[in-house]
PDB file of C-alpha atoms in Angstrom:
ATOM      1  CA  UNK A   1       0.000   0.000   0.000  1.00  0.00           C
ATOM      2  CA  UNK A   2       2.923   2.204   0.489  1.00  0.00           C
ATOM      3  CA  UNK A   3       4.401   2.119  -2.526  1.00  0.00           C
ATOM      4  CA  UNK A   4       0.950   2.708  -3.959  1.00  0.00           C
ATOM      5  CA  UNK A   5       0.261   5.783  -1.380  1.00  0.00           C
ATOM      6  CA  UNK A   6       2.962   8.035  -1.997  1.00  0.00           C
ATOM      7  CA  UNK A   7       2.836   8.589  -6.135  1.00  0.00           C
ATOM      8  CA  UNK A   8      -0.991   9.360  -5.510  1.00  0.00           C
ATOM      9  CA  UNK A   9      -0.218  11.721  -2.616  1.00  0.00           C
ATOM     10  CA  UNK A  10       2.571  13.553  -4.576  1.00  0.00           C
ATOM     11  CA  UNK A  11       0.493  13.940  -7.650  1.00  0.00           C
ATOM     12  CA  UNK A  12      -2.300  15.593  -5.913  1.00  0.00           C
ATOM     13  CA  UNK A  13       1.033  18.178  -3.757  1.00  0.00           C
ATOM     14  CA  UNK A  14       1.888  18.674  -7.448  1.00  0.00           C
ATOM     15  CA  UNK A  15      -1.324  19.460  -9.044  1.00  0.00           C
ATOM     16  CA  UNK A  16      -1.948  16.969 -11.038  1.00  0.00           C
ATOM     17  CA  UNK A  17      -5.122  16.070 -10.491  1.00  0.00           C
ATOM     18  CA  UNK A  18      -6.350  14.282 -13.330  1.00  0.00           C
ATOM     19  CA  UNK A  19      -3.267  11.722 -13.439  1.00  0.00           C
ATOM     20  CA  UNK A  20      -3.914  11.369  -9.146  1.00  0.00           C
ATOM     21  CA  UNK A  21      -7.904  10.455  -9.904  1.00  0.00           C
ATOM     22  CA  UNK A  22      -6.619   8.241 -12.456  1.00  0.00           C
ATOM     23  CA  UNK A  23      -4.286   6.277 -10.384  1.00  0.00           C
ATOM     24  CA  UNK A  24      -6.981   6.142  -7.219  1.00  0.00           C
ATOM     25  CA  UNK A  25      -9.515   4.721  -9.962  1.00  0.00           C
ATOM     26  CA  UNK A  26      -7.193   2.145 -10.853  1.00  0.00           C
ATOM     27  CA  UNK A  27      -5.348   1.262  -7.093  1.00  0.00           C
ATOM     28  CA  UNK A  28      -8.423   2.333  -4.439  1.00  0.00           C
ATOM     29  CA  UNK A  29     -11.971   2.432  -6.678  1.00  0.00           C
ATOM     30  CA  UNK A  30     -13.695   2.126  -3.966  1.00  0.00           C
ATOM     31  CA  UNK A  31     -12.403   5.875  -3.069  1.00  0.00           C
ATOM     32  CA  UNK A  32     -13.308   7.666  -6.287  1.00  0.00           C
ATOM     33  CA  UNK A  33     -16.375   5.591  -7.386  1.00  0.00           C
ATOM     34  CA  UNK A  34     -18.857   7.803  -5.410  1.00  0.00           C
ATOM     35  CA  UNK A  35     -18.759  10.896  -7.556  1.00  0.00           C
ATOM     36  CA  UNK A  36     -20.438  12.702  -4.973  1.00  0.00           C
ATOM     37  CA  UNK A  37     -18.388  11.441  -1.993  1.00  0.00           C
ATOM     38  CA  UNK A  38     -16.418  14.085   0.117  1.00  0.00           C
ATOM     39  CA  UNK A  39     -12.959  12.526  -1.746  1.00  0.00           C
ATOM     40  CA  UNK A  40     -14.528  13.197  -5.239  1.00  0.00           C
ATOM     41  CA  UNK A  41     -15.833  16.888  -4.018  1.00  0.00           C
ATOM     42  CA  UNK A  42     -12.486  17.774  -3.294  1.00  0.00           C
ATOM     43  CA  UNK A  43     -10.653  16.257  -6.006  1.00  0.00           C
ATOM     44  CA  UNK A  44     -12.777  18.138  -8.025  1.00  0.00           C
ATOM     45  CA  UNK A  45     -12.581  21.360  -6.508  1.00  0.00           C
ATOM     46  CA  UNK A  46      -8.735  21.276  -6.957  1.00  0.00           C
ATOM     47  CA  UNK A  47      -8.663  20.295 -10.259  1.00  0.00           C
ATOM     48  CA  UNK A  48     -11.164  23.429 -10.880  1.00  0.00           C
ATOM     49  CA  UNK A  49      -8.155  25.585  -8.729  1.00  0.00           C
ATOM     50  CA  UNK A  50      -5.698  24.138 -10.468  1.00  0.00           C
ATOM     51  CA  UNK A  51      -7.345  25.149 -14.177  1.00  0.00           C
ATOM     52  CA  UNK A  52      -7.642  28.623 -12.357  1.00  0.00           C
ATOM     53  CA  UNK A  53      -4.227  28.998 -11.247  1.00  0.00           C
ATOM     54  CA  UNK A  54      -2.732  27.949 -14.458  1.00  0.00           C
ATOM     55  CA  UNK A  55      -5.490  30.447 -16.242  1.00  0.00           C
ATOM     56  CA  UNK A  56      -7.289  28.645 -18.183  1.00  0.00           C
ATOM     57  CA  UNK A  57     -10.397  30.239 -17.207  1.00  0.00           C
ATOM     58  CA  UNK A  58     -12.675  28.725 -20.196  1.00  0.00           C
ATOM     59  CA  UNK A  59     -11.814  25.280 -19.335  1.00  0.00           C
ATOM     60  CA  UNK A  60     -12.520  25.966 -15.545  1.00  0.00           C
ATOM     61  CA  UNK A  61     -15.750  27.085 -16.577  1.00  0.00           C
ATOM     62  CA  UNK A  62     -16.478  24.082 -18.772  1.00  0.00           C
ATOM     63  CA  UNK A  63     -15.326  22.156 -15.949  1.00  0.00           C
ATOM     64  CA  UNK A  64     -17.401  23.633 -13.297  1.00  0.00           C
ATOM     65  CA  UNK A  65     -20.333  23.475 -15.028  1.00  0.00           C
ATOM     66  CA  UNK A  66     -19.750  19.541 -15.303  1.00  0.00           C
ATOM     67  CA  UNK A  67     -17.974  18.513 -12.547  1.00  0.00           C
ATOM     68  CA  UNK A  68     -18.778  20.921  -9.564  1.00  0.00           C
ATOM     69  CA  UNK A  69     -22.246  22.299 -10.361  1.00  0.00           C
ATOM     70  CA  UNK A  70     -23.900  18.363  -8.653  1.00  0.00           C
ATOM     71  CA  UNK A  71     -22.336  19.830  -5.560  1.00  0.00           C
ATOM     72  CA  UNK A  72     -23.944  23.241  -5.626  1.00  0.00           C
ATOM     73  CA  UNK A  73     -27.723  21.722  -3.888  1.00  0.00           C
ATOM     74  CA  UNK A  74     -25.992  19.758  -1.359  1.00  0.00           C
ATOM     75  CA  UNK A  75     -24.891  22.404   1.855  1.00  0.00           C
ATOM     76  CA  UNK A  76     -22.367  20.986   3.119  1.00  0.00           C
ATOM     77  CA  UNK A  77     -20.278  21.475   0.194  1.00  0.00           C
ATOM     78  CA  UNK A  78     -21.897  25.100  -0.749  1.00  0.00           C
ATOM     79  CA  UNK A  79     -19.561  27.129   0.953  1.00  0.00           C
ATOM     80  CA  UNK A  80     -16.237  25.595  -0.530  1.00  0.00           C
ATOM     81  CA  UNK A  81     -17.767  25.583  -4.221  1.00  0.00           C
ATOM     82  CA  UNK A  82     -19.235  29.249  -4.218  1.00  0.00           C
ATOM     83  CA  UNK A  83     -15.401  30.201  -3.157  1.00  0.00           C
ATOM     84  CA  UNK A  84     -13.868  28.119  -5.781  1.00  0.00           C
ATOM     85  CA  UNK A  85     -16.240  29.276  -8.724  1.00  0.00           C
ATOM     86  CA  UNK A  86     -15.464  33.272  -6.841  1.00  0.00           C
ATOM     87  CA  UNK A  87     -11.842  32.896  -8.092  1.00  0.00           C
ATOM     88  CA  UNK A  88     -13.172  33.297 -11.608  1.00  0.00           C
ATOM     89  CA  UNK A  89     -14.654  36.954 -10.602  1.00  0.00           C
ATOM     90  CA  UNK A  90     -10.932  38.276  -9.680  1.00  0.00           C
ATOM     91  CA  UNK A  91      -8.151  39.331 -12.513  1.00  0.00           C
ATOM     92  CA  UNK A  92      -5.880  38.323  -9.690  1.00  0.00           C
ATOM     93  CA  UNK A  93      -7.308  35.863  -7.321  1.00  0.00           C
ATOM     94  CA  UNK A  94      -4.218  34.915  -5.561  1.00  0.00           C
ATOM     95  CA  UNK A  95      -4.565  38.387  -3.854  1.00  0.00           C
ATOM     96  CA  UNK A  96      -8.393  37.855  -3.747  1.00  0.00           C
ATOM     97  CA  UNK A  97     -10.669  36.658  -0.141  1.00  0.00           C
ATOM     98  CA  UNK A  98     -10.701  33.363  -1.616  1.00  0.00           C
ATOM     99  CA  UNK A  99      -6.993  33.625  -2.803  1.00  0.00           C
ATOM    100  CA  UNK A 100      -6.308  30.690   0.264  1.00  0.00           C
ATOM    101  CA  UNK A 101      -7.699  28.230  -2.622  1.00  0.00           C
ATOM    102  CA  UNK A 102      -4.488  29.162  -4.645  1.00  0.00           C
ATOM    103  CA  UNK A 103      -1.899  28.126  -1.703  1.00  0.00           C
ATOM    104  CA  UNK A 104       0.013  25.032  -1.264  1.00  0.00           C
ATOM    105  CA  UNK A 105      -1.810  24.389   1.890  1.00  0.00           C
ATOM    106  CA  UNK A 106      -5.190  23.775  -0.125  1.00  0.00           C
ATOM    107  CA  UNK A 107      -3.294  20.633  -1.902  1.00  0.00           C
ATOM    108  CA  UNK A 108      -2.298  19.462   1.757  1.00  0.00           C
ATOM    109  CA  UNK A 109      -5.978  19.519   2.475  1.00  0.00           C
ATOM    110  CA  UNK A 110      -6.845  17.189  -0.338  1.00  0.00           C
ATOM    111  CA  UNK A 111      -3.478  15.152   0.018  1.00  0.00           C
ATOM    112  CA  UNK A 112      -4.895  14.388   3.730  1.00  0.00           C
ATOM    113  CA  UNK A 113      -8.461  13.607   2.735  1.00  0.00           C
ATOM    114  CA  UNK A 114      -7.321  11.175  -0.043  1.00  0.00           C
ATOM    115  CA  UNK A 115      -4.499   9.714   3.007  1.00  0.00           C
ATOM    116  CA  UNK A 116      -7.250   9.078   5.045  1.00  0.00           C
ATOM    117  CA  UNK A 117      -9.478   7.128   2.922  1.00  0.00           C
ATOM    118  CA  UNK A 118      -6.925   5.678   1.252  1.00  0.00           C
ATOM    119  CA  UNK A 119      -5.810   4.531   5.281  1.00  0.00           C
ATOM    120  CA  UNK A 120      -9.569   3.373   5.764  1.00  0.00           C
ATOM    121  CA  UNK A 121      -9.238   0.695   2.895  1.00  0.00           C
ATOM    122  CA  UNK A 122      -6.435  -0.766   4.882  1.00  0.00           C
ATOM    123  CA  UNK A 123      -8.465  -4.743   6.207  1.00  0.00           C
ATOM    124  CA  UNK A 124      -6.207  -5.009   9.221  1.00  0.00           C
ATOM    125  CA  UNK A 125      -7.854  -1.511  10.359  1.00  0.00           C
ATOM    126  CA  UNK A 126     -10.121  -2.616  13.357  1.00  0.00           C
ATOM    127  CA  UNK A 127     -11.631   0.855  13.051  1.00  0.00           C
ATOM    128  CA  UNK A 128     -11.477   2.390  10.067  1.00  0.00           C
ATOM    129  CA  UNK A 129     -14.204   5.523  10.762  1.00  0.00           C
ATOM    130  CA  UNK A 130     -11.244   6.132  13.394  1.00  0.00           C
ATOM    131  CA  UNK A 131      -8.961   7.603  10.841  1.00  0.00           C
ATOM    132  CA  UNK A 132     -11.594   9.230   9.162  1.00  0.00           C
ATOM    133  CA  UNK A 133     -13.153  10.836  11.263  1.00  0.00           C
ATOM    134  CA  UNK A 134     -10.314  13.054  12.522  1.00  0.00           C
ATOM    135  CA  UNK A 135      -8.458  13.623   9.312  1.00  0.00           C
ATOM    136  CA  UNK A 136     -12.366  14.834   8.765  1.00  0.00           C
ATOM    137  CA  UNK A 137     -12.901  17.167  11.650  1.00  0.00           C
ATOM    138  CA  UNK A 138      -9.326  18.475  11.003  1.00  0.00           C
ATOM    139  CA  UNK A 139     -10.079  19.261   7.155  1.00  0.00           C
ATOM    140  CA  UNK A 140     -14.037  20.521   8.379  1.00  0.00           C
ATOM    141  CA  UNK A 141     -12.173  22.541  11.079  1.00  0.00           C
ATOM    142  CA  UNK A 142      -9.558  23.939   8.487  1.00  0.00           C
ATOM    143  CA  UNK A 143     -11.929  24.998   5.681  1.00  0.00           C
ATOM    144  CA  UNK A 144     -14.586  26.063   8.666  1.00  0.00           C
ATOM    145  CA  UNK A 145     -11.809  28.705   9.674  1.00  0.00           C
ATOM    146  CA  UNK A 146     -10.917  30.005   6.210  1.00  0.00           C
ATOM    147  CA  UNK A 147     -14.735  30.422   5.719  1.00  0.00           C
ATOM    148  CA  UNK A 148     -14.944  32.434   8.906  1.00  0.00           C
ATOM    149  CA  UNK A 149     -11.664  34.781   8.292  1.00  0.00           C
ATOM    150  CA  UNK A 150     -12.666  35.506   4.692  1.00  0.00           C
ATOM    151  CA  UNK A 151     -16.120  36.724   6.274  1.00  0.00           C
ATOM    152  CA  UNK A 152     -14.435  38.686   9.195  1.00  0.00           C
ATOM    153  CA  UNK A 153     -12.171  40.333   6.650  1.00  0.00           C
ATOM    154  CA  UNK A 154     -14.960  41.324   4.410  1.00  0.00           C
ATOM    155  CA  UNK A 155     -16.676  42.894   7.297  1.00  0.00           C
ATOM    156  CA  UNK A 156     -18.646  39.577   7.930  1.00  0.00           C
ATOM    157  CA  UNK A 157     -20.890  40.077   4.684  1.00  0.00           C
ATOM    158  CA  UNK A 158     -20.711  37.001   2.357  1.00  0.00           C
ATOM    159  CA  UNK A 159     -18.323  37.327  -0.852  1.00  0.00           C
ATOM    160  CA  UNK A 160     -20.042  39.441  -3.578  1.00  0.00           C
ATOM    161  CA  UNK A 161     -19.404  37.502  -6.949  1.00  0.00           C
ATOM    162  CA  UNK A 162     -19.569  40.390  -9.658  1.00  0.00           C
TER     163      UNK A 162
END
């Protein structure tokens, strides 16, 4: 499983996010075959930051629209997906409230989501909502904090899109 882990883990660090969802499809399945899982949210989402960051803004669209718009009814992924689809409003969203999305630290997050389901497929795991569910309070914590300083620094109004 190690050997497996770390190419997947360094893909994601790297943005490359379509050869890291290929390689989980073929090694762990189980992980990416719920498209509307937590693990597929995210890998999404970064794969729609990572279009951004490289600017290629009509292919983020065109991926939004199909990949990230299923996520828009469901609320507990609402906040993260109105930020990512905000970094399409700014000429410079690096330097924008929802610049975080842009920073190495946002491919940590999704690193440490994929670790931990990737640890949950482990069979010798007595436990495996153990792992889970504190890599998942960490990352809810995390993104629950960003949420809160973006709102405190835009004098707790939500993000006008424009």
């Amino acid at each position: 499983m190690a050997n497996l882990y770390f190419p997947a883990m360094k893909l994601i660090r790297n943005g490359e996010i379509d050869a890291a969802l290929s390689k989980l499809g073929d090694w762990y399945p189980q992980i990416v075959q719920d498209d509307k899982s937590a693990t597929c949210f995210l890998l999404h989402c970064q794969k729609f930051i990572e279009l951004v960051r490289a600017g290629a803004l009509e292919e983020a669209v065109k991926y939004g629209r199909m990949q990230l718009a299923k996520f828009f009814e469901l609320p507990e992924f609402e906040d993260l997906v109105k930020d990512c689809v905000a970094l399409l409003a700014y000429q410079q969203p690096q330097e924008s409230l929802v610049g975080y999305l842009l920073e190495e630290s946002q491919r940590e997050v999704v690193a440490d989501m994929v670790n931990a389901m990737i640890l949950s497929t482990n069979p010798n795991l007595k436990d495996s909502n153990s792992c889970l569910h504190s890599y998942l309070e960490r990352l809810l914590r995390q993104l629950t904090a960003c949420c809160l300083e973006r709102r405190s620094l835009n004098d707790d109004q939500e993000l006008p899109i424009s």
